[in-house]
Amino acid sequence: MTLLPNKLKHLLDRFYDLGEITDYQAIARGQVNTGHIIETKHGRTRFRYFVREYRRGKEIAEIDFEHGLINHLVLKKFEYIGGVIESEAGLTYTQLEAGVTGLNRSACIAVFNYLPGEIQYDWTRPDCQISELKSAAVTLARYHQAVSDWRPASGLGRPGIFDQLPAIEKRLQHFQRLGRHTRLDDCLKSGLNLITGSIADTLGRLSFPEYDQMPRLAIHGDYHPGNLIFRNGQVSGLLDFDWAHMDVRCFDVALALFYFCTQWGGINDGQLDIERILLFMSAYQGAFNAARQRDPLSTIELQFLPYLIPAANLYVLDWILSDIYQGNVEAVLYTVYLQHGLNVIRWLKANPDWSHQIPKSAARSYRDWSLHN
């Protein structure tokens, strides 16, 4: 445990009624936002909270979206999240005053109920166990069930992936023109044509009227093993909703498949693991049947799913490159991820019909889904 920063203590004491702060721990994970765990005492009762320090420049509308979504999940008794604690003024966040610099670039803070458990993975090399993979798929399905009837009160947040793709290309061209000469810049320059080609191909495959017929909801937008807490092979907590926004549900599934089912390292780096995809999708689709709900991924969603996986790769490449060129993050780690993303594009380009590699006998054994529909 370390000493609580004075400015953070001042804000918590001034705007919240959490009791006496008795212990504090800084959270090292996370490349953008900063986290803190505090322990407080009210009489003889002790409490733990998670304090998120949002990066400076975070849009207030996006925070309102995130907190409105979390409040809805609490009402729906979605047990995997920590609820937002309101300030004494009834707000779910505290915005810093102009000119205040004590919180390391933050624009505001928010306090959440603490989720116990250990985070076992990161967003790189997230090779979780099979039981954890299946539990993550079921949790994503339950999340989608819980938010299917929620609509934000203050707008849709950031645009969906289809509208993001042209903007991604413009940003990448801008980053490449900056003319720096780091290893990451060289990697981006050598792979720029691959990325722009993937954007064009993905847009072409998504540009059909049926795309707009797919269900839209508040997707998590960052569903990977590093944002899950596991206990005994099962998910016990879901973290980091600050990338949540309205988009086609199928994209959230594609993003999860990209994170959970892409091989890391060695000669197979960037290759999709078909067996893990089958296991994830069987558990996801089966969760709807177990809950007696009739809305697993539809035939149309399954048809677009293979084309949204490269879109997921582009989505991740965009935000890691935006962070490295516009912020202060770990360049070496991000370069590794850029190389991984380029390998994903190369593998998908070399295997355009990868979904048909699934043996028909295996596909038939999963009655609830098939990429061959």
Short mmCIF file of C-alpha atoms in Angstrom, two decimals:
data_model
loop_
_atom_site.label_atom_id
_atom_site.label_comp_id
_atom_site.label_asym_id
_atom_site.label_seq_id
_atom_site.Cartn_x
_atom_site.Cartn_y
_atom_site.Cartn_z
CA MET A 1 0.00 0.00 0.00
CA THR A 2 1.18 3.53 -0.78
CA LEU A 3 0.18 7.00 0.38
CA LEU A 4 -3.00 8.42 -1.11
CA PRO A 5 -2.23 11.45 -3.35
CA ASN A 6 -3.29 14.61 -1.54
CA LYS A 7 -5.35 15.94 -4.43
CA LEU A 8 -7.29 12.70 -4.78
CA LYS A 9 -7.97 12.63 -1.02
CA HIS A 10 -9.17 16.22 -1.18
CA LEU A 11 -11.62 15.46 -3.99
CA LEU A 12 -12.98 12.34 -2.31
CA ASP A 13 -13.41 14.10 1.05
CA ARG A 14 -15.00 17.15 -0.57
CA PHE A 15 -17.46 15.49 -2.95
CA TYR A 16 -18.19 12.03 -1.51
CA ASP A 17 -19.42 10.54 1.74
CA LEU A 18 -17.36 7.36 1.77
CA GLY A 19 -16.17 7.43 5.36
CA GLU A 20 -12.61 7.64 6.65
CA ILE A 21 -10.06 6.54 4.06
CA THR A 22 -7.85 3.98 5.78
CA ASP A 23 -5.91 2.36 2.94
CA TYR A 24 -4.98 3.01 -0.69
CA GLN A 25 -3.42 1.20 -3.63
CA ALA A 26 -2.49 2.53 -7.07
CA ILE A 27 -3.42 0.28 -10.00
CA ALA A 28 -0.67 -0.14 -12.58
CA ARG A 29 -2.79 -1.82 -15.30
CA GLY A 30 -4.26 0.28 -18.06
CA GLN A 31 -2.56 2.38 -20.69
CA VAL A 32 -5.00 5.31 -20.80
CA ASN A 33 -7.04 5.79 -17.62
CA THR A 34 -5.59 5.55 -14.11
CA GLY A 35 -7.08 3.41 -11.34
CA HIS A 36 -7.00 3.54 -7.55
CA ILE A 37 -8.34 1.20 -4.87
CA ILE A 38 -9.33 2.80 -1.57
CA GLU A 39 -10.50 1.24 1.68
CA THR A 40 -12.78 3.24 3.97
CA LYS A 41 -14.36 2.84 7.40
CA HIS A 42 -17.86 3.81 8.49
CA GLY A 43 -18.10 3.03 12.18
CA ARG A 44 -16.97 -0.60 12.44
CA THR A 45 -17.78 -1.42 8.83
CA ARG A 46 -15.10 -1.35 6.16
CA PHE A 47 -15.69 -0.77 2.45
CA ARG A 48 -13.61 -0.93 -0.70
CA TYR A 49 -14.04 1.23 -3.79
CA PHE A 50 -12.41 1.55 -7.16
CA VAL A 51 -11.65 5.13 -8.26
CA ARG A 52 -11.22 5.75 -11.96
CA GLU A 53 -9.24 8.78 -13.04
CA TYR A 54 -10.29 9.48 -16.62
CA ARG A 55 -7.77 10.74 -19.12
CA ARG A 56 -7.87 14.42 -19.94
CA GLY A 57 -9.91 14.99 -23.09
CA LYS A 58 -12.45 12.26 -22.33
CA GLU A 59 -15.83 13.48 -23.56
CA ILE A 60 -18.38 14.03 -20.79
CA ALA A 61 -21.07 12.61 -23.09
CA GLU A 62 -19.11 9.35 -23.25
CA ILE A 63 -18.88 9.21 -19.46
CA ASP A 64 -22.63 9.86 -19.19
CA PHE A 65 -23.20 7.01 -21.68
CA GLU A 66 -20.98 4.64 -19.69
CA HIS A 67 -22.53 5.46 -16.32
CA GLY A 68 -26.09 5.33 -17.65
CA LEU A 69 -25.32 1.88 -19.04
CA ILE A 70 -23.82 0.67 -15.76
CA ASN A 71 -26.82 1.96 -13.79
CA HIS A 72 -29.09 0.03 -16.14
CA LEU A 73 -27.06 -3.16 -15.61
CA VAL A 74 -27.37 -2.72 -11.84
CA LEU A 75 -31.15 -2.42 -12.20
CA LYS A 76 -31.18 -5.58 -14.33
CA LYS A 77 -29.21 -7.35 -11.55
CA PHE A 78 -26.27 -8.09 -13.85
CA GLU A 79 -23.96 -9.46 -11.17
CA TYR A 80 -20.59 -8.97 -12.88
CA ILE A 81 -20.16 -5.21 -12.46
CA GLY A 82 -19.41 -2.66 -9.78
CA GLY A 83 -22.05 0.06 -9.58
CA VAL A 84 -21.28 3.78 -9.80
CA ILE A 85 -21.25 5.67 -6.49
CA GLU A 86 -22.93 9.07 -6.66
CA SER A 87 -21.29 12.13 -5.17
CA GLU A 88 -23.05 14.14 -2.48
CA ALA A 89 -24.34 16.35 -5.30
CA GLY A 90 -26.03 13.34 -6.93
CA LEU A 91 -23.52 13.10 -9.82
CA THR A 92 -21.78 9.94 -11.02
CA TYR A 93 -18.49 11.74 -11.61
CA THR A 94 -16.60 14.75 -10.31
CA GLN A 95 -15.19 17.11 -12.91
CA LEU A 96 -11.97 18.87 -12.03
CA GLU A 97 -11.87 22.64 -11.89
CA ALA A 98 -10.11 24.53 -14.70
CA GLY A 99 -6.39 24.72 -14.12
CA VAL A 100 -6.22 21.94 -11.53
CA THR A 101 -3.24 19.72 -12.37
CA GLY A 102 -2.91 17.51 -9.29
CA LEU A 103 -4.43 14.41 -10.87
CA ASN A 104 -2.03 13.69 -13.71
CA ARG A 105 -3.89 14.89 -16.84
CA SER A 106 -7.32 13.78 -15.61
CA ALA A 107 -10.47 15.73 -16.41
CA CYS A 108 -12.66 13.96 -13.84
CA ILE A 109 -12.93 11.01 -11.48
CA ALA A 110 -15.63 8.44 -10.73
CA VAL A 111 -16.05 6.00 -7.84
CA PHE A 112 -17.30 2.42 -8.26
CA ASN A 113 -18.09 -0.45 -5.94
CA TYR A 114 -15.01 -2.67 -5.78
CA LEU A 115 -15.06 -6.03 -7.58
CA PRO A 116 -12.95 -8.60 -5.68
CA GLY A 117 -10.77 -11.04 -7.55
CA GLU A 118 -7.57 -11.11 -9.54
CA ILE A 119 -7.14 -9.95 -13.12
CA GLN A 120 -5.17 -12.81 -14.70
CA TYR A 121 -4.68 -11.55 -18.26
CA ASP A 122 -3.83 -8.48 -20.29
CA TRP A 123 -4.91 -7.41 -23.77
CA THR A 124 -1.73 -8.94 -25.21
CA ARG A 125 -1.29 -12.71 -25.43
CA PRO A 126 -4.69 -13.29 -23.80
CA ASP A 127 -4.51 -17.10 -23.97
CA CYS A 128 -7.12 -18.01 -21.36
CA GLN A 129 -8.13 -21.54 -20.46
CA ILE A 130 -11.00 -23.32 -22.24
CA SER A 131 -13.30 -23.12 -19.20
CA GLU A 132 -12.60 -19.38 -19.01
CA LEU A 133 -13.21 -19.00 -22.75
CA LYS A 134 -16.64 -20.62 -22.46
CA SER A 135 -17.53 -18.63 -19.35
CA ALA A 136 -16.51 -15.40 -21.12
CA ALA A 137 -18.79 -16.27 -24.04
CA VAL A 138 -21.74 -16.92 -21.71
CA THR A 139 -21.04 -13.66 -19.85
CA LEU A 140 -21.03 -11.69 -23.10
CA ALA A 141 -24.37 -13.27 -24.05
CA ARG A 142 -25.84 -12.37 -20.66
CA TYR A 143 -24.54 -8.83 -21.03
CA HIS A 144 -26.20 -8.52 -24.44
CA GLN A 145 -29.44 -9.86 -22.99
CA ALA A 146 -29.29 -7.33 -20.15
CA VAL A 147 -28.70 -4.28 -22.38
CA SER A 148 -30.98 -5.25 -25.27
CA ASP A 149 -33.74 -2.93 -24.01
CA TRP A 150 -31.55 0.03 -22.98
CA ARG A 151 -31.19 3.22 -24.98
CA PRO A 152 -29.00 6.15 -23.90
CA ALA A 153 -30.65 9.34 -22.77
CA SER A 154 -27.91 11.58 -24.16
CA GLY A 155 -27.08 10.29 -27.64
CA LEU A 156 -25.40 7.29 -29.18
CA GLY A 157 -21.81 7.98 -28.19
CA ARG A 158 -19.03 7.34 -30.71
CA PRO A 159 -19.99 6.10 -34.21
CA GLY A 160 -20.35 2.41 -35.09
CA ILE A 161 -17.58 0.46 -36.80
CA PHE A 162 -18.96 0.88 -40.34
CA ASP A 163 -18.81 4.67 -39.99
CA GLN A 164 -15.44 4.53 -38.22
CA LEU A 165 -13.56 2.71 -40.96
CA PRO A 166 -13.14 5.67 -43.39
CA ALA A 167 -12.00 7.88 -40.49
CA ILE A 168 -9.50 5.21 -39.44
CA GLU A 169 -7.86 5.36 -42.87
CA LYS A 170 -7.53 9.15 -42.70
CA ARG A 171 -5.94 9.00 -39.26
CA LEU A 172 -3.45 6.33 -40.34
CA GLN A 173 -2.43 8.38 -43.36
CA HIS A 174 -1.91 11.36 -41.04
CA PHE A 175 0.23 9.35 -38.61
CA GLN A 176 2.35 8.03 -41.46
CA ARG A 177 2.98 11.57 -42.75
CA LEU A 178 4.35 12.73 -39.40
CA GLY A 179 7.72 11.50 -40.64
CA ARG A 180 9.12 10.07 -37.43
CA HIS A 181 11.71 7.30 -37.57
CA THR A 182 10.96 4.97 -34.68
CA ARG A 183 10.52 1.21 -35.00
CA LEU A 184 6.77 1.70 -34.77
CA ASP A 185 6.80 4.28 -37.59
CA ASP A 186 8.79 1.95 -39.79
CA CYS A 187 6.36 -0.87 -39.00
CA LEU A 188 3.36 1.31 -39.84
CA LYS A 189 4.94 2.54 -43.07
CA SER A 190 5.71 -0.98 -44.28
CA GLY A 191 2.22 -2.20 -43.39
CA LEU A 192 0.13 0.81 -44.43
CA ASN A 193 -0.97 -0.68 -47.74
CA LEU A 194 -2.04 -3.86 -45.95
CA ILE A 195 -4.16 -1.85 -43.52
CA THR A 196 -5.77 0.39 -46.15
CA GLY A 197 -6.46 -2.66 -48.31
CA SER A 198 -8.16 -4.37 -45.36
CA ILE A 199 -10.29 -1.27 -44.76
CA ALA A 200 -11.43 -1.16 -48.39
CA ASP A 201 -12.18 -4.90 -48.47
CA THR A 202 -14.07 -4.78 -45.17
CA LEU A 203 -16.18 -1.79 -46.22
CA GLY A 204 -17.04 -3.59 -49.45
CA ARG A 205 -18.18 -6.70 -47.61
CA LEU A 206 -20.30 -4.73 -45.15
CA SER A 207 -21.93 -2.44 -47.73
CA PHE A 208 -25.18 -4.32 -48.13
CA PRO A 209 -28.72 -3.36 -47.01
CA GLU A 210 -28.86 -6.42 -44.75
CA TYR A 211 -26.15 -4.90 -42.55
CA ASP A 212 -28.60 -2.29 -41.27
CA GLN A 213 -31.11 -5.02 -40.37
CA MET A 214 -28.88 -6.43 -37.62
CA PRO A 215 -29.73 -5.72 -33.95
CA ARG A 216 -27.98 -2.73 -32.39
CA LEU A 217 -27.33 -2.25 -28.71
CA ALA A 218 -24.80 -0.81 -26.28
CA ILE A 219 -21.82 -3.02 -27.06
CA HIS A 220 -19.05 -3.33 -24.48
CA GLY A 221 -16.52 -2.34 -27.15
CA ASP A 222 -13.43 -3.73 -25.38
CA TYR A 223 -14.32 -7.30 -24.45
CA HIS A 224 -11.06 -9.15 -23.88
CA PRO A 225 -9.63 -11.39 -21.12
CA GLY A 226 -7.83 -8.46 -19.50
CA ASN A 227 -11.18 -6.81 -18.76
CA LEU A 228 -12.56 -9.88 -17.01
CA ILE A 229 -12.04 -11.18 -13.48
CA PHE A 230 -11.94 -14.98 -13.26
CA ARG A 231 -12.45 -17.22 -10.23
CA ASN A 232 -12.02 -20.98 -10.49
CA GLY A 233 -12.27 -20.88 -14.27
CA GLN A 234 -15.43 -18.75 -14.32
CA VAL A 235 -16.02 -15.05 -14.92
CA SER A 236 -16.78 -13.17 -11.70
CA GLY A 237 -16.42 -9.58 -12.92
CA LEU A 238 -16.59 -7.42 -16.06
CA LEU A 239 -14.57 -4.20 -16.18
CA ASP A 240 -13.93 -1.07 -18.26
CA PHE A 241 -17.09 0.14 -19.98
CA ASP A 242 -15.51 3.37 -21.21
CA TRP A 243 -15.43 2.08 -24.82
CA ALA A 244 -19.11 1.13 -24.76
CA HIS A 245 -21.23 2.61 -27.55
CA MET A 246 -24.18 1.80 -29.77
CA ASP A 247 -23.33 -0.54 -32.63
CA VAL A 248 -24.39 -3.81 -34.22
CA ARG A 249 -24.35 -6.57 -31.61
CA CYS A 250 -22.46 -8.81 -34.01
CA PHE A 251 -19.44 -6.50 -33.87
CA ASP A 252 -19.08 -7.04 -30.11
CA VAL A 253 -19.02 -10.80 -30.76
CA ALA A 254 -16.49 -10.37 -33.59
CA LEU A 255 -14.29 -8.25 -31.34
CA ALA A 256 -14.40 -10.94 -28.65
CA LEU A 257 -13.48 -13.63 -31.20
CA PHE A 258 -10.57 -11.49 -32.36
CA TYR A 259 -9.28 -11.14 -28.79
CA PHE A 260 -9.99 -14.65 -27.51
CA CYS A 261 -9.32 -16.73 -30.62
CA THR A 262 -6.26 -15.19 -32.32
CA GLN A 263 -2.96 -16.99 -31.89
CA TRP A 264 0.01 -15.05 -30.50
CA GLY A 265 3.68 -15.55 -31.18
CA GLY A 266 5.75 -17.77 -33.42
CA ILE A 267 4.92 -18.75 -36.99
CA ASN A 268 1.18 -18.87 -36.23
CA ASP A 269 0.97 -15.32 -34.89
CA GLY A 270 -2.21 -13.67 -36.20
CA GLN A 271 -3.93 -16.91 -37.20
CA LEU A 272 -7.52 -17.50 -36.10
CA ASP A 273 -7.99 -20.59 -33.95
CA ILE A 274 -11.04 -22.26 -35.49
CA GLU A 275 -11.54 -24.68 -32.59
CA ARG A 276 -11.66 -21.83 -30.06
CA ILE A 277 -14.09 -19.93 -32.29
CA LEU A 278 -16.39 -22.96 -32.35
CA LEU A 279 -16.23 -23.31 -28.56
CA PHE A 280 -16.87 -19.61 -27.97
CA MET A 281 -19.79 -19.43 -30.38
CA SER A 282 -21.38 -22.62 -29.08
CA ALA A 283 -21.29 -21.22 -25.52
CA TYR A 284 -22.53 -17.77 -26.62
CA GLN A 285 -25.44 -19.08 -28.67
CA GLY A 286 -26.27 -21.73 -26.09
CA ALA A 287 -26.57 -19.10 -23.34
CA PHE A 288 -29.67 -17.71 -25.06
CA ASN A 289 -31.31 -21.13 -25.08
CA ALA A 290 -30.37 -21.69 -21.44
CA ALA A 291 -32.05 -18.39 -20.56
CA ARG A 292 -35.05 -19.33 -22.72
CA GLN A 293 -34.51 -16.28 -24.88
CA ARG A 294 -35.03 -16.39 -28.64
CA ASP A 295 -32.43 -13.91 -29.76
CA PRO A 296 -29.07 -15.58 -30.37
CA LEU A 297 -27.15 -14.38 -33.40
CA SER A 298 -29.41 -14.57 -36.44
CA THR A 299 -28.61 -15.99 -39.86
CA ILE A 300 -27.84 -12.47 -41.13
CA GLU A 301 -25.51 -11.78 -38.19
CA LEU A 302 -23.69 -15.07 -38.74
CA GLN A 303 -23.21 -14.19 -42.41
CA PHE A 304 -21.56 -10.87 -41.51
CA LEU A 305 -19.56 -12.23 -38.57
CA PRO A 306 -16.48 -13.35 -40.59
CA TYR A 307 -16.22 -9.86 -42.13
CA LEU A 308 -16.52 -8.08 -38.79
CA ILE A 309 -13.49 -9.91 -37.38
CA PRO A 310 -11.08 -7.98 -39.69
CA ALA A 311 -13.09 -4.86 -38.76
CA ALA A 312 -12.35 -5.66 -35.11
CA ASN A 313 -8.63 -5.90 -35.89
CA LEU A 314 -8.75 -2.50 -37.64
CA TYR A 315 -10.67 -1.01 -34.70
CA VAL A 316 -7.96 -2.12 -32.26
CA LEU A 317 -5.14 -0.99 -34.54
CA ASP A 318 -6.78 2.44 -34.77
CA TRP A 319 -6.95 3.07 -31.06
CA ILE A 320 -3.46 1.75 -30.26
CA LEU A 321 -1.96 3.94 -33.00
CA SER A 322 -4.05 6.92 -31.88
CA ASP A 323 -2.79 6.43 -28.33
CA ILE A 324 0.84 6.17 -29.39
CA TYR A 325 0.76 9.20 -31.68
CA GLN A 326 -1.49 11.40 -29.56
CA GLY A 327 -0.57 10.35 -26.02
CA ASN A 328 2.13 8.97 -23.79
CA VAL A 329 2.00 5.18 -23.74
CA GLU A 330 4.40 2.25 -23.92
CA ALA A 331 5.69 2.33 -27.51
CA VAL A 332 7.42 -1.07 -27.42
CA LEU A 333 4.26 -2.88 -26.34
CA TYR A 334 2.20 -1.08 -28.96
CA THR A 335 4.70 -1.93 -31.68
CA VAL A 336 4.31 -5.62 -30.82
CA TYR A 337 0.55 -5.23 -31.13
CA LEU A 338 0.87 -3.42 -34.46
CA GLN A 339 2.96 -6.31 -35.79
CA HIS A 340 0.35 -8.75 -34.47
CA GLY A 341 -2.45 -6.83 -36.19
CA LEU A 342 -0.56 -6.84 -39.48
CA ASN A 343 -0.11 -10.61 -39.17
CA VAL A 344 -3.87 -10.96 -38.68
CA ILE A 345 -4.45 -9.06 -41.93
CA ARG A 346 -1.89 -11.22 -43.75
CA TRP A 347 -3.51 -14.44 -42.52
CA LEU A 348 -7.02 -13.29 -43.41
CA LYS A 349 -5.82 -12.20 -46.85
CA ALA A 350 -4.20 -15.60 -47.43
CA ASN A 351 -7.32 -17.41 -46.13
CA PRO A 352 -10.31 -15.45 -47.50
CA ASP A 353 -12.63 -18.43 -47.01
CA TRP A 354 -11.35 -19.30 -43.53
CA SER A 355 -14.86 -19.91 -42.17
CA HIS A 356 -15.26 -22.81 -44.59
CA GLN A 357 -12.25 -24.51 -43.00
CA ILE A 358 -14.62 -25.62 -40.25
CA PRO A 359 -15.30 -29.31 -40.84
CA LYS A 360 -18.94 -29.83 -41.73
CA SER A 361 -19.25 -32.54 -39.11
CA ALA A 362 -18.01 -30.12 -36.44
CA ALA A 363 -20.28 -27.33 -37.65
CA ARG A 364 -23.29 -29.64 -37.59
CA SER A 365 -22.47 -30.70 -34.04
CA TYR A 366 -23.17 -27.14 -32.86
CA ARG A 367 -26.87 -26.93 -33.61
CA ASP A 368 -27.24 -23.33 -32.50
CA TRP A 369 -24.91 -21.75 -34.98
CA SER A 370 -22.95 -22.21 -38.18
CA LEU A 371 -20.96 -19.85 -40.35
CA HIS A 372 -22.33 -21.82 -43.32
CA ASN A 373 -25.90 -20.49 -42.90
#
